[in-house]
Amino acid sequence: MDKILIKGLKLFAYHGVNPEEKENGQNFIFDIELSVNMNKACHSDRVEDTVSYAKVVKTVRRVFTSEKYDLLEKCAQVVSDAVFEEYPDVFKIELKLKKPEAPVSAEFEYMGVHITRNRS
């Protein structure tokens, strides 16, 4: 299975259940794996024959920062839906959404969600 990897994508946004999260915002980190068939691109060496990770990053940034959501689960689903809608060659997405600055009274690396979605 061929995969395009986007690891450690840091975006600033205004998501969370607490009012101060929606007012002040915070950093979020994405790890994304896109399953695609890269056979054509491997032979042609043309970006048109694959899914451009630069374009995917633009999509993720646009969708993730355009609204304010309470839950990471909702954020992850909205991003996954947009990737499937805009990139028909993606047949599976694995997405980790990390919240390293979550307002939790404990020492931790991050809080987050991990979802896997397949194109229907």
Short mmCIF file of C-alpha atoms in Angstrom, two decimals:
data_model
loop_
_atom_site.label_atom_id
_atom_site.label_comp_id
_atom_site.label_asym_id
_atom_site.label_seq_id
_atom_site.Cartn_x
_atom_site.Cartn_y
_atom_site.Cartn_z
CA MET A 1 0.00 0.00 0.00
CA ASP A 2 1.43 3.39 -1.01
CA LYS A 3 1.20 6.30 1.42
CA ILE A 4 1.82 10.02 1.39
CA LEU A 5 2.97 11.20 4.82
CA ILE A 6 2.50 14.60 6.41
CA LYS A 7 4.02 14.51 9.90
CA GLY A 8 4.13 17.25 12.52
CA LEU A 9 2.01 19.81 10.66
CA LYS A 10 1.54 22.60 13.19
CA LEU A 11 -1.50 24.86 12.85
CA PHE A 12 -2.89 27.54 15.16
CA ALA A 13 -6.66 27.51 15.66
CA TYR A 14 -9.49 28.21 18.09
CA HIS A 15 -10.96 24.83 19.04
CA GLY A 16 -11.98 23.53 22.46
CA VAL A 17 -14.81 23.31 24.94
CA ASN A 18 -13.48 26.10 27.17
CA PRO A 19 -14.30 29.71 26.23
CA GLU A 20 -10.64 30.77 26.57
CA GLU A 21 -9.62 28.18 23.96
CA LYS A 22 -11.99 29.75 21.45
CA GLU A 23 -10.82 33.25 22.40
CA ASN A 24 -7.04 32.79 22.72
CA GLY A 25 -6.44 29.82 20.43
CA GLN A 26 -3.58 27.33 20.60
CA ASN A 27 -1.32 25.11 18.53
CA PHE A 28 -2.45 21.79 17.13
CA ILE A 29 -0.30 19.17 15.41
CA PHE A 30 -1.37 16.81 12.61
CA ASP A 31 0.15 13.52 11.51
CA ILE A 32 -1.58 12.41 8.32
CA GLU A 33 -1.18 9.28 6.20
CA LEU A 34 -2.94 9.21 2.85
CA SER A 35 -3.27 5.88 1.07
CA VAL A 36 -3.03 6.34 -2.67
CA ASN A 37 -1.90 4.37 -5.70
CA MET A 38 1.46 5.90 -6.65
CA ASN A 39 2.21 3.55 -9.53
CA LYS A 40 1.62 6.11 -12.27
CA ALA A 41 3.66 8.84 -10.53
CA CYS A 42 6.51 6.43 -9.83
CA HIS A 43 6.91 5.92 -13.56
CA SER A 44 6.06 9.37 -14.88
CA ASP A 45 7.79 11.59 -12.27
CA ARG A 46 4.92 14.08 -12.68
CA VAL A 47 3.19 15.73 -9.73
CA GLU A 48 -0.04 15.65 -11.75
CA ASP A 49 0.00 11.86 -11.42
CA THR A 50 -0.10 11.86 -7.62
CA VAL A 51 -1.70 13.71 -4.72
CA SER A 52 0.25 16.88 -3.99
CA TYR A 53 1.09 17.05 -0.30
CA ALA A 54 1.50 20.83 -0.65
CA LYS A 55 -2.11 21.10 -1.86
CA VAL A 56 -3.31 18.76 0.91
CA VAL A 57 -1.65 21.01 3.50
CA LYS A 58 -3.48 24.02 2.05
CA THR A 59 -6.78 22.12 2.26
CA VAL A 60 -6.16 21.02 5.85
CA ARG A 61 -5.17 24.56 6.90
CA ARG A 62 -8.21 26.13 5.20
CA VAL A 63 -10.74 23.69 6.64
CA PHE A 64 -9.20 23.45 10.11
CA THR A 65 -8.99 27.21 10.66
CA SER A 66 -12.27 28.30 9.05
CA GLU A 67 -14.54 27.25 11.95
CA LYS A 68 -14.38 26.86 15.73
CA TYR A 69 -15.27 23.41 17.08
CA ASP A 70 -15.57 22.04 20.60
CA LEU A 71 -14.19 18.57 19.94
CA LEU A 72 -11.05 17.25 18.28
CA GLU A 73 -13.20 14.40 16.99
CA LYS A 74 -15.25 16.86 14.94
CA CYS A 75 -12.12 18.66 13.69
CA ALA A 76 -10.58 15.38 12.54
CA GLN A 77 -13.76 14.32 10.73
CA VAL A 78 -14.16 17.66 8.95
CA VAL A 79 -10.56 17.53 7.72
CA SER A 80 -10.94 13.92 6.57
CA ASP A 81 -14.15 14.74 4.70
CA ALA A 82 -12.47 17.66 2.91
CA VAL A 83 -9.50 15.53 1.86
CA PHE A 84 -11.80 12.87 0.39
CA GLU A 85 -13.88 15.53 -1.35
CA GLU A 86 -10.94 17.36 -2.92
CA TYR A 87 -8.62 14.41 -3.70
CA PRO A 88 -10.46 11.53 -5.36
CA ASP A 89 -7.27 9.43 -5.56
CA VAL A 90 -7.08 9.14 -1.76
CA PHE A 91 -8.80 5.93 -0.72
CA LYS A 92 -7.87 5.92 2.99
CA ILE A 93 -6.81 8.52 5.52
CA GLU A 94 -5.24 8.00 8.92
CA LEU A 95 -5.19 11.20 10.90
CA LYS A 96 -3.75 12.01 14.31
CA LEU A 97 -4.71 15.38 15.73
CA LYS A 98 -2.65 16.40 18.75
CA LYS A 99 -3.37 19.16 21.23
CA PRO A 100 -0.09 19.78 23.10
CA GLU A 101 -1.39 22.80 25.03
CA ALA A 102 -4.69 21.30 26.23
CA PRO A 103 -5.87 22.98 29.44
CA VAL A 104 -5.45 19.93 31.65
CA SER A 105 -3.76 20.06 35.06
CA ALA A 106 -1.17 17.38 34.40
CA GLU A 107 2.18 16.92 32.70
CA PHE A 108 1.78 15.39 29.24
CA GLU A 109 3.19 15.47 25.73
CA TYR A 110 -0.22 15.98 24.09
CA MET A 111 -3.88 15.00 24.15
CA GLY A 112 -5.42 13.94 20.88
CA VAL A 113 -7.46 11.72 18.62
CA HIS A 114 -6.56 9.19 15.96
CA ILE A 115 -9.09 8.34 13.27
CA THR A 116 -9.00 6.11 10.22
CA ARG A 117 -11.45 6.61 7.39
CA ASN A 118 -11.90 4.75 4.12
CA ARG A 119 -13.50 6.16 1.02
CA SER A 120 -17.00 4.69 0.73
#
